[in-house]
PDB file of C-alpha atoms in Angstrom:
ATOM      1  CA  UNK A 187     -56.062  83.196 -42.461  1.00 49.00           C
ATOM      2  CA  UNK A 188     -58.630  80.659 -43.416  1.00 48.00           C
ATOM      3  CA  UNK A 189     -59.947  79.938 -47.060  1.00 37.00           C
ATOM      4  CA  UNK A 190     -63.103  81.923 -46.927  1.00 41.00           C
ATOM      5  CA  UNK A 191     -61.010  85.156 -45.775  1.00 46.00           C
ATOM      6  CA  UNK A 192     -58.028  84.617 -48.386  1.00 41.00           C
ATOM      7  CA  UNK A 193     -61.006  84.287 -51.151  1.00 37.00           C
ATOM      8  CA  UNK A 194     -62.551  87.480 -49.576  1.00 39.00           C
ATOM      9  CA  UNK A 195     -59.203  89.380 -50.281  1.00 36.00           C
ATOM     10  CA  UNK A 196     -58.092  88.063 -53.523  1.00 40.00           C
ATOM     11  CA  UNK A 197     -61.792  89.092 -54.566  1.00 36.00           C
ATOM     12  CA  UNK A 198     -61.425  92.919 -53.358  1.00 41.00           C
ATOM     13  CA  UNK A 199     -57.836  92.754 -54.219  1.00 35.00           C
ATOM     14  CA  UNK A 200     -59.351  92.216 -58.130  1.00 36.00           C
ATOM     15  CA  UNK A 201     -61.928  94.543 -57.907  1.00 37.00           C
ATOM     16  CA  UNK A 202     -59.220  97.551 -56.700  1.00 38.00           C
ATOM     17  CA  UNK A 203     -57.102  96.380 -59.581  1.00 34.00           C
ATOM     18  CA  UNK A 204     -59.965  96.885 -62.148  1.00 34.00           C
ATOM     19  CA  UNK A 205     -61.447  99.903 -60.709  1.00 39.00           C
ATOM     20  CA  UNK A 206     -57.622 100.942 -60.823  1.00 35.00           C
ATOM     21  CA  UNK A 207     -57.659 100.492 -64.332  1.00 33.00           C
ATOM     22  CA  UNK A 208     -60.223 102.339 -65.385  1.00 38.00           C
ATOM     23  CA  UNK A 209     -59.514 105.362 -63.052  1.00 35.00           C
ATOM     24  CA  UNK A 210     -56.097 105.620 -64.959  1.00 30.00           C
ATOM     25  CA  UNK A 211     -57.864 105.471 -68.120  1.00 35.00           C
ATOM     26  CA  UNK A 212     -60.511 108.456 -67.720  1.00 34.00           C
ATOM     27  CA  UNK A 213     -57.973 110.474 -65.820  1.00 33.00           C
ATOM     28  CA  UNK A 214     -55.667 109.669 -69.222  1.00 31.00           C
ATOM     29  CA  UNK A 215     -58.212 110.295 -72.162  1.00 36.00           C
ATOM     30  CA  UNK A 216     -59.401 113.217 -69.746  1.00 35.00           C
ATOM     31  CA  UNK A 217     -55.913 114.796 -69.619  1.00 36.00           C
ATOM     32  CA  UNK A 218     -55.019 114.164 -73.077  1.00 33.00           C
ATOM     33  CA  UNK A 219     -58.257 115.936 -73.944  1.00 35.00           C
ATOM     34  CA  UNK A 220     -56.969 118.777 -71.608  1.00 36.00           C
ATOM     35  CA  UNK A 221     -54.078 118.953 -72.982  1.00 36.00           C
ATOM     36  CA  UNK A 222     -55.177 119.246 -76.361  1.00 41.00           C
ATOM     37  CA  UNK A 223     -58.274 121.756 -75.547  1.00 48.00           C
ATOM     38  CA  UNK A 224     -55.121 123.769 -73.364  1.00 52.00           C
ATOM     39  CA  UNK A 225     -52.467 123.325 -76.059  1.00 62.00           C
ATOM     40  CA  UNK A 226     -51.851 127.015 -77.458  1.00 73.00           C
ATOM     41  CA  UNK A 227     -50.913 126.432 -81.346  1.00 79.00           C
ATOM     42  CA  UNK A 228     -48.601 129.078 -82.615  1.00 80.00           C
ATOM     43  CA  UNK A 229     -50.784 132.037 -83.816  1.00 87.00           C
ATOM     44  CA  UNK A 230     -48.614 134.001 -86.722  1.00 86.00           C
ATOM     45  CA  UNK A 231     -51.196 136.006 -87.376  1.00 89.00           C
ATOM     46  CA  UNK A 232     -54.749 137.880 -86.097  1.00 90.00           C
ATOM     47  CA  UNK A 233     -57.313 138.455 -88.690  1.00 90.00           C
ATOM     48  CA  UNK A 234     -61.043 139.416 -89.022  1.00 87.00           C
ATOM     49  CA  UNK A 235     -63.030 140.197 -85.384  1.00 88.00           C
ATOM     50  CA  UNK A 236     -66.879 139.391 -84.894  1.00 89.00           C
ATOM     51  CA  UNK A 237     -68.773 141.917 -82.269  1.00 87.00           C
ATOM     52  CA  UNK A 238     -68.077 139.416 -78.681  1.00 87.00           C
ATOM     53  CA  UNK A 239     -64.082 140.078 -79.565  1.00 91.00           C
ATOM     54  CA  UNK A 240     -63.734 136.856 -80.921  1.00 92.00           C
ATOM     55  CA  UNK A 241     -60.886 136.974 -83.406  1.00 94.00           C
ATOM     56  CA  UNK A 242     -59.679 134.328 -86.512  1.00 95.00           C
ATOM     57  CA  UNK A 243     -56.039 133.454 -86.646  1.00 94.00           C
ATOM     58  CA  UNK A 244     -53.604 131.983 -88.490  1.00 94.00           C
ATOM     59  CA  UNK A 245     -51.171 130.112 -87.404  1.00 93.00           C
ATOM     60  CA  UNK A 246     -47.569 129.273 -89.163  1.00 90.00           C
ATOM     61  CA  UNK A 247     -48.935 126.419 -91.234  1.00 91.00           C
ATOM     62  CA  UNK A 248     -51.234 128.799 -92.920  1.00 93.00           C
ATOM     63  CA  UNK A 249     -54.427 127.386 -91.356  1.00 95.00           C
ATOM     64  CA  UNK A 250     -56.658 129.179 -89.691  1.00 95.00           C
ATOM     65  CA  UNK A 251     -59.005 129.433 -86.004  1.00 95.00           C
ATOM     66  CA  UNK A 252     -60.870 131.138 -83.888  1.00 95.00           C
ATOM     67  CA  UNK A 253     -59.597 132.827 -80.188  1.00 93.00           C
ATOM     68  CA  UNK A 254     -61.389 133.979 -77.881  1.00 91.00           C
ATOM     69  CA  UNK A 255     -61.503 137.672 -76.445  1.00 89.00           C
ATOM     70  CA  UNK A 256     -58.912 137.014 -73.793  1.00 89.00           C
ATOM     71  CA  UNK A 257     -57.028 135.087 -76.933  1.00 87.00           C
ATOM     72  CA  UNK A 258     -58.091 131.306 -75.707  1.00 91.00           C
ATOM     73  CA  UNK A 259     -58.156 129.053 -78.711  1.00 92.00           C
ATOM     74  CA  UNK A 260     -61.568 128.299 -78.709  1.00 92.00           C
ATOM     75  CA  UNK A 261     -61.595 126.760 -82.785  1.00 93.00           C
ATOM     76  CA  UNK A 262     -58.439 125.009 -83.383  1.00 93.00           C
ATOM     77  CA  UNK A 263     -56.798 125.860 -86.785  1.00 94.00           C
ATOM     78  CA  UNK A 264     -57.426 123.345 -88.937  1.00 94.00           C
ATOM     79  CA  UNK A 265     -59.780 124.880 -91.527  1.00 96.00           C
ATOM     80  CA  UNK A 266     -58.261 126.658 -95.263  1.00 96.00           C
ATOM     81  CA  UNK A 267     -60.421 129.722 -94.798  1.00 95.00           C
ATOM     82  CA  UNK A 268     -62.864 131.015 -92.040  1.00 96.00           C
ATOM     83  CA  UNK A 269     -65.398 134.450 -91.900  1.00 95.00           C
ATOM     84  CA  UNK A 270     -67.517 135.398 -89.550  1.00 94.00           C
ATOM     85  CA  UNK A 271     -71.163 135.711 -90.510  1.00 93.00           C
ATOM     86  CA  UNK A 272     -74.269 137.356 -88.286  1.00 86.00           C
ATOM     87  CA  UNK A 273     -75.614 134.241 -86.809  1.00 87.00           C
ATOM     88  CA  UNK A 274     -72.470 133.170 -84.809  1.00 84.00           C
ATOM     89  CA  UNK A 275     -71.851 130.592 -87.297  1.00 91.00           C
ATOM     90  CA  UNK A 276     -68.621 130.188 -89.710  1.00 95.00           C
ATOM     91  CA  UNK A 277     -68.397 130.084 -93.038  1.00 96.00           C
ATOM     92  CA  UNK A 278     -65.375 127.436 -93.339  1.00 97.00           C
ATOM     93  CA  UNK A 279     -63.545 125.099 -95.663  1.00 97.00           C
ATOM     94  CA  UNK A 280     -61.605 122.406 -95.859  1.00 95.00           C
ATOM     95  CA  UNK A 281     -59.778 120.027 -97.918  1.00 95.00           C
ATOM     96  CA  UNK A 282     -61.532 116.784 -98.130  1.00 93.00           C
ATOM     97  CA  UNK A 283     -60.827 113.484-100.878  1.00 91.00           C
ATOM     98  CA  UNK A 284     -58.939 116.056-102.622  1.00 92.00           C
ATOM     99  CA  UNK A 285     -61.428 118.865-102.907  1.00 94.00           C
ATOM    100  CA  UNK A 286     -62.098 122.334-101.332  1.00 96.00           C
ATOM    101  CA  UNK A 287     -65.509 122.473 -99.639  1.00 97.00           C
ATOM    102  CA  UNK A 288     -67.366 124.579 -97.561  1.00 97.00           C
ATOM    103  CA  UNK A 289     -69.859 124.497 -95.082  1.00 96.00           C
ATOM    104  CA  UNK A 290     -70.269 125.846 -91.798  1.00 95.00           C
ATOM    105  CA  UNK A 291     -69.371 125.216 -88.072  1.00 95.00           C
ATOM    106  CA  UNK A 292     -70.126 127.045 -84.667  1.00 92.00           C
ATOM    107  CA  UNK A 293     -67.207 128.522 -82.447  1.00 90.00           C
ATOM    108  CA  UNK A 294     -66.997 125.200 -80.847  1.00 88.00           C
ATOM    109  CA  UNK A 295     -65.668 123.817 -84.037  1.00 88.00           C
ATOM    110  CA  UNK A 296     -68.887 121.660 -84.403  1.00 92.00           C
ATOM    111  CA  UNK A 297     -70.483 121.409 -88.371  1.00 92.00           C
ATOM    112  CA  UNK A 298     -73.310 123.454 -88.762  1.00 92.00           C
ATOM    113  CA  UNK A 299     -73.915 123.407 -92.480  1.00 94.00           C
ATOM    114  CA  UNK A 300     -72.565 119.864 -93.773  1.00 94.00           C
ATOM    115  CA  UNK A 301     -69.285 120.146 -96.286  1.00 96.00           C
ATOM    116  CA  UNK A 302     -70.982 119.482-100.005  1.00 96.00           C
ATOM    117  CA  UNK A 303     -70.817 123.155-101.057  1.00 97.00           C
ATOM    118  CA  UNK A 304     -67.852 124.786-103.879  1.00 97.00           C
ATOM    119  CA  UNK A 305     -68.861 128.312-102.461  1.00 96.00           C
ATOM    120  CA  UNK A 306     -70.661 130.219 -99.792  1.00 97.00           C
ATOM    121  CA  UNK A 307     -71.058 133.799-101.106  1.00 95.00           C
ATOM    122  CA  UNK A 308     -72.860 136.269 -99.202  1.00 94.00           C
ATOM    123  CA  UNK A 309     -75.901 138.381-100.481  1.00 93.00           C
ATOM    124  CA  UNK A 310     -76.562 141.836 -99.365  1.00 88.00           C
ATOM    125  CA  UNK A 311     -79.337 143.041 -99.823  1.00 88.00           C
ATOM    126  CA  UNK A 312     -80.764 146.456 -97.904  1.00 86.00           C
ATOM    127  CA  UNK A 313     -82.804 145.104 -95.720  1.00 84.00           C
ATOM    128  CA  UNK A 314     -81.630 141.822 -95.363  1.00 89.00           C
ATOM    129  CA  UNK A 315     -78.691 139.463 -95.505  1.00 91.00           C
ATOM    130  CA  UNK A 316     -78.645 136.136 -97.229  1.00 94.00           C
ATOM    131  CA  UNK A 317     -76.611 133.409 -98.430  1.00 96.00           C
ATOM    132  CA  UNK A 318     -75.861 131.702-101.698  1.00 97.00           C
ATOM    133  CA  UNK A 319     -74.093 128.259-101.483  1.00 97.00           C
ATOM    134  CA  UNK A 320     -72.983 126.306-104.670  1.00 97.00           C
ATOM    135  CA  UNK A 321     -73.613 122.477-104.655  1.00 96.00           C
ATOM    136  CA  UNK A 322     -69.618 120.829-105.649  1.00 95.00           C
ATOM    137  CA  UNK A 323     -72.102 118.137-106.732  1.00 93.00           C
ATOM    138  CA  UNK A 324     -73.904 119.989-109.978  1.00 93.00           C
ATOM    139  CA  UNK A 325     -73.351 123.439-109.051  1.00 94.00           C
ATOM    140  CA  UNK A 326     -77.172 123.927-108.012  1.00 96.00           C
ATOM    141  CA  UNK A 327     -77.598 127.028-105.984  1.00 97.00           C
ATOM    142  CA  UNK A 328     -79.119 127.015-102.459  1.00 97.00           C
ATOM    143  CA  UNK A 329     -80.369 129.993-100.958  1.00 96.00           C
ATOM    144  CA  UNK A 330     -79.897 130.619 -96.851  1.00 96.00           C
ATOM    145  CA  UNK A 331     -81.531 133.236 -94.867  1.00 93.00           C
ATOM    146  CA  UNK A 332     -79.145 134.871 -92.261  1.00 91.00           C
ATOM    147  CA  UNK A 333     -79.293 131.966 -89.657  1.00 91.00           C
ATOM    148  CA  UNK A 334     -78.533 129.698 -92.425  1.00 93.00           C
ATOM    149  CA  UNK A 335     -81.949 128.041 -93.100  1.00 93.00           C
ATOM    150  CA  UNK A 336     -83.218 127.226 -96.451  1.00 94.00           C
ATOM    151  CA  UNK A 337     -85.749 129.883 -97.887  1.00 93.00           C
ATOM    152  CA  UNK A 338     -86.588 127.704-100.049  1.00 93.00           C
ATOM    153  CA  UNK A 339     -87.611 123.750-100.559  1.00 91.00           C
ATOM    154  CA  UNK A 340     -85.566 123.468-104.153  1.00 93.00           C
ATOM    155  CA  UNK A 341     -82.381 124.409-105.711  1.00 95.00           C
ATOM    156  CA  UNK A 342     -81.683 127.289-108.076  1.00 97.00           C
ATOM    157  CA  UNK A 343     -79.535 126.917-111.255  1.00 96.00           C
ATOM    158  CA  UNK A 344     -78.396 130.751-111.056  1.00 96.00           C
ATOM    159  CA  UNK A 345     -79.449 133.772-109.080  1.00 96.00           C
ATOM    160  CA  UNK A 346     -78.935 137.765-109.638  1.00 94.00           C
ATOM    161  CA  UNK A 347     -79.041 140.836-107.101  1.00 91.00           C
ATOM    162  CA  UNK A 348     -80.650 143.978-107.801  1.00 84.00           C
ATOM    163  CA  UNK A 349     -81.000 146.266-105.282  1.00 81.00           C
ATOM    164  CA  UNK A 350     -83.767 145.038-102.510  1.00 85.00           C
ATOM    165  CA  UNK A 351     -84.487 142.325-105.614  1.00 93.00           C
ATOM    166  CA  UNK A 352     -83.570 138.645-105.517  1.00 95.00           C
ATOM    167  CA  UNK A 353     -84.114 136.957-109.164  1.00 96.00           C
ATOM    168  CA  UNK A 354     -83.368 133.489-109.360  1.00 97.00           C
ATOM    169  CA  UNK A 355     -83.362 130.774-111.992  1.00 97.00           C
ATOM    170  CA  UNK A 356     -84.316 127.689-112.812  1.00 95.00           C
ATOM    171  CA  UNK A 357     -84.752 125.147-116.248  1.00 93.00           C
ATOM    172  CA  UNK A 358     -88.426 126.078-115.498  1.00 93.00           C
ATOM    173  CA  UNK A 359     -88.553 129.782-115.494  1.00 96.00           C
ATOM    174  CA  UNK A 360     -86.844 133.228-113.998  1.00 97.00           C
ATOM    175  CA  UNK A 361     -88.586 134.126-110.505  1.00 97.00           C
ATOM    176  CA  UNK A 362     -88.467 137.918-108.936  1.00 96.00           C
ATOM    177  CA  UNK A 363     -88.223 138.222-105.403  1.00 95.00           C
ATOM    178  CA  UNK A 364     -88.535 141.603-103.691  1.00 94.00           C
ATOM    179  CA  UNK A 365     -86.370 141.158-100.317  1.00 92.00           C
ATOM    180  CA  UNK A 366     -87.529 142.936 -97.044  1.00 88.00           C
ATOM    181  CA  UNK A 367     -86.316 142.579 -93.626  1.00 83.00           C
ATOM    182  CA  UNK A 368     -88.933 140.115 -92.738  1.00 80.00           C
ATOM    183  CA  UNK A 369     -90.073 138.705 -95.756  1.00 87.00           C
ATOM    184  CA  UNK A 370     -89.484 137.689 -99.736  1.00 91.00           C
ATOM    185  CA  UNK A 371     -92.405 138.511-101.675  1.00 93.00           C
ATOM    186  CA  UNK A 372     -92.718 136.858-105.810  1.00 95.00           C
ATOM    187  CA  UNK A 373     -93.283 139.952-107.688  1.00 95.00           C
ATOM    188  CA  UNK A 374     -92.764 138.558-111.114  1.00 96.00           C
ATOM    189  CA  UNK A 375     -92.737 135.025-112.776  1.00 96.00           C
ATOM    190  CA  UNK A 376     -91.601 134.186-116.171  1.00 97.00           C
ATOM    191  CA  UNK A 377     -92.619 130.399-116.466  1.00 96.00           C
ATOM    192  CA  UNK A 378     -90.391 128.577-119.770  1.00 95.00           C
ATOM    193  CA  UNK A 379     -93.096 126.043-121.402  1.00 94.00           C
ATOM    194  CA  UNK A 380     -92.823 123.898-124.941  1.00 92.00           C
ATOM    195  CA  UNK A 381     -95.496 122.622-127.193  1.00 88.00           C
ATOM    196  CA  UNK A 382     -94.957 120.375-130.220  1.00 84.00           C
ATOM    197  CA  UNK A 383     -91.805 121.788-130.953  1.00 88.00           C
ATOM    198  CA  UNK A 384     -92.168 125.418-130.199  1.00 89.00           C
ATOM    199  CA  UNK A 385     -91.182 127.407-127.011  1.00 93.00           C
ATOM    200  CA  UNK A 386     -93.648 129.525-125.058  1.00 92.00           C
ATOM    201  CA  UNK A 387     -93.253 131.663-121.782  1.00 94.00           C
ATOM    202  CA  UNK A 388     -95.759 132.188-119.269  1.00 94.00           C
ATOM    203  CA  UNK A 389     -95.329 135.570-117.641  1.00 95.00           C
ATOM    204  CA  UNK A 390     -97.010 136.484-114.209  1.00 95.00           C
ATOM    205  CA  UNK A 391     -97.118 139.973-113.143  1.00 94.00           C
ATOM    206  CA  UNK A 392    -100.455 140.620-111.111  1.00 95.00           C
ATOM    207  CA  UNK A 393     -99.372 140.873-107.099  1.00 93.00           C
ATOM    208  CA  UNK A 394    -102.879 139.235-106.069  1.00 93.00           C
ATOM    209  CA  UNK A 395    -102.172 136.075-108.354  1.00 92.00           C
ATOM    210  CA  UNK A 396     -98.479 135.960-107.494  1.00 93.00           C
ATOM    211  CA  UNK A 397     -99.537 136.085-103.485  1.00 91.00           C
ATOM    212  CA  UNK A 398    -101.760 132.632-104.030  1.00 92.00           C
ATOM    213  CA  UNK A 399     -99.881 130.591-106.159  1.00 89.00           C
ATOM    214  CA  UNK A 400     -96.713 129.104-105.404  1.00 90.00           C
ATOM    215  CA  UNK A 401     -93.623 128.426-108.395  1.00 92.00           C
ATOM    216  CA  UNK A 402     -95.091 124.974-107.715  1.00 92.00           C
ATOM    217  CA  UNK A 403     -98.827 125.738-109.154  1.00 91.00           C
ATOM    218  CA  UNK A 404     -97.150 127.656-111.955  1.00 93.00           C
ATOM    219  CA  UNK A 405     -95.073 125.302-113.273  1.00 93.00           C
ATOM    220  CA  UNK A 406     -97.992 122.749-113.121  1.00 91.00           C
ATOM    221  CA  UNK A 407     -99.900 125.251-114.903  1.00 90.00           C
ATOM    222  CA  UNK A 408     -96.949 125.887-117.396  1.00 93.00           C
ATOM    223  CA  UNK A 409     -97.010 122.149-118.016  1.00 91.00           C
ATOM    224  CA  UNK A 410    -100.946 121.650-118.359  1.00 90.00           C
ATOM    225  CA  UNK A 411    -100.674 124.365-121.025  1.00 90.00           C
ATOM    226  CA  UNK A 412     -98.360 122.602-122.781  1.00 91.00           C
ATOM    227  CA  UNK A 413    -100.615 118.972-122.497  1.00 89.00           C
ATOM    228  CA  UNK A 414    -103.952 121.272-123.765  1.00 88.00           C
ATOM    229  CA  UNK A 415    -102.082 123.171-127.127  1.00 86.00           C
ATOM    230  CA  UNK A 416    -100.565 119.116-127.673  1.00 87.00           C
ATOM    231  CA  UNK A 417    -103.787 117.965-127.248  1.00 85.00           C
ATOM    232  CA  UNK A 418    -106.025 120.847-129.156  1.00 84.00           C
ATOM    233  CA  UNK A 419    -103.340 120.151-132.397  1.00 82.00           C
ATOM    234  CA  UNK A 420    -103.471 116.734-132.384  1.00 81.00           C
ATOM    235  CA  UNK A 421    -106.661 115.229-130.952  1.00 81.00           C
ATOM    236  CA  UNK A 422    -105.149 112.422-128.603  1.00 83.00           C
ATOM    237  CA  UNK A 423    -107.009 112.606-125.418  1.00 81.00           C
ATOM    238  CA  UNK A 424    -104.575 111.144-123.135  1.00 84.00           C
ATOM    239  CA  UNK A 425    -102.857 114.267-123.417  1.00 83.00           C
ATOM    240  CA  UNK A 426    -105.614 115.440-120.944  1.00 81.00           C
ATOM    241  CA  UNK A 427    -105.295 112.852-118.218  1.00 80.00           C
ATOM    242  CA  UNK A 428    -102.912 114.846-116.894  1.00 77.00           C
ATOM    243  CA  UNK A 429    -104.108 117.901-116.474  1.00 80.00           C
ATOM    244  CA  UNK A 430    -105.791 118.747-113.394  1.00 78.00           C
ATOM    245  CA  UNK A 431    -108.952 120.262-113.770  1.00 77.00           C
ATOM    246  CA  UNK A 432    -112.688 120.634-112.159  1.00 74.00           C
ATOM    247  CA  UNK A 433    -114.763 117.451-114.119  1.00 73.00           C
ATOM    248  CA  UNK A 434    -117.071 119.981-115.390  1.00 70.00           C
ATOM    249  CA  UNK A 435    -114.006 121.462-117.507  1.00 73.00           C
ATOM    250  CA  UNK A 436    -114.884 120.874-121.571  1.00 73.00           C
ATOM    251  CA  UNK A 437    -111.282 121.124-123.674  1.00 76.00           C
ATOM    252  CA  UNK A 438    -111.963 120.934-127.555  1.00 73.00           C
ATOM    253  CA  UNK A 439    -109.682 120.723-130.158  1.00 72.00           C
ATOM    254  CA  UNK A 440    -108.936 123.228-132.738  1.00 71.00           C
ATOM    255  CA  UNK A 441    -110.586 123.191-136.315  1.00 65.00           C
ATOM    256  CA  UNK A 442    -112.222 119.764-135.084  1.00 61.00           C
ATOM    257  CA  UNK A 443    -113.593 119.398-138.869  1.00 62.00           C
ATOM    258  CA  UNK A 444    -110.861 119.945-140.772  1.00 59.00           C
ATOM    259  CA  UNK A 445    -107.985 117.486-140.406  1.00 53.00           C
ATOM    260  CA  UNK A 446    -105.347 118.836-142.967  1.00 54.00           C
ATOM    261  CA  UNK A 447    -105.119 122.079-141.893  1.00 49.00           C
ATOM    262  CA  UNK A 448    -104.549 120.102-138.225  1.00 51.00           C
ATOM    263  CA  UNK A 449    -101.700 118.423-139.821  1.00 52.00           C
ATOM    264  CA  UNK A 450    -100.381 121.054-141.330  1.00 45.00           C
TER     265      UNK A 450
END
């Protein structure tokens, strides 16, 4: 054999060893994945069923996951507590740095709703369905419609249910939602306000108004109420800057001639 033809082999002799290789190692991580997906944990116990069949288990650890109709592990058990919801989406928790959180995952076991929540409760309203989940952080509320998107772009501190009504609270003011099945509609505002020591409230009842301002424009308002009554006690001007008015607007102060009974 001459040189060139031994340096030929020992070249594709290397290249069968590497390719080698790696074919054991996919054909490894691929079975131990296999074997993992195809492992059948112990299931002590069958719980709570969704409408495809799809049941949550418990196995003899006390954990719990999700099998399929024909009783395929298709969520393995690793979570403290699962439930069902509408949207094919979990409500799960889990132990994590030492506390209990919830979020939420699919029935793949992905995350659908990241882990930062003390509490997922569920709303019921009439017409609708809707979620309330409790920040671990500060205990600000989020609200979720039934597919578990935000209905709204802010946090709550509290929220009530009456009947098809959804009232939730804030450190700005108490906000009345009436709930249908396609749609939550402000029926009542009650925005908290404070000038020079004294507390006011700002109450909103008239459905026209309420359908073209947003809590946003009303707690601005709320706040350039409280600038103007600063400002039409005291006289100081830059109170004003902030308020945002047309330039033809004309604020005056009260009883602009007599200064003690301003004081006072």
């Amino acid at each position: 054999m001459t040189k060139h033809m031994r340096l030929v082999v020992s070249v594709l002799f290397i290249v069968i060893i590497v390719l080698a290789v790696a074919i054991t190692r996919f054909y490894s991580s691929t079975g131990k994945s296999t074997e993992l997906s195809g492992t059948q944990p112990a299931i002590e116990k069958i719980l709570d069923d969704d409408k495809s069949g799809n049941h949550i288990f418990q196995n003899d650890s006390g954990m719990y996951g999700i099998i399929d109709s024909n009783e395929r592990v298709i969520v393995y058990p690793e979570w403290n507590e699962l439930k069902f919801t509408e949207s094919g989406l979990c409500i799960a928790s889990k132990r994590i740095r030492g506390k209990m959180l919830f979020g939420g995952i699919d029935y793949e076991g992905n995350i659908s709703l990241p882990f930062v929540y003390s509490d997922i409760s569920r709303i019921n309203m009439p017409y609708r369905t809707l979620y309330a989940a409790k920040s671990a952080y500060d205990q600000s509320v989020v609200i979720y419609d039934q597919n578990f998107n935000p209905c709204f772009s802010r946090v709550w501190d509290s929220y009530k249910e009456s009947e098809n009504e959804l009232i939730l609270r804030s450190k700005n003011g108490t906000y009345s939602y009436s709930v249908s099945s396609g749609d939550m509609i402000l029926r009542n505002a009650a925005v908290k306000g404070e000038a020079i020591g004294h507390p006011f409230t700002i109450e909103v009842t008239n459905k026209y108004l309420l359908s073209q301002l947003s809590i946003s424009s009303l707690e601005n308002m709320c706040r350039a109420v409280e600038r103007y009554m600063k400002y039409a006690f005291t006289g100081d001007s830059s109170l004003l800057s902030d308020i945002n008015a047309a330039p033809s607007a004309v604020f005056l102060t009260l009883f602009p001639e007599d200064h003690s009974i301003t004081e006072k």
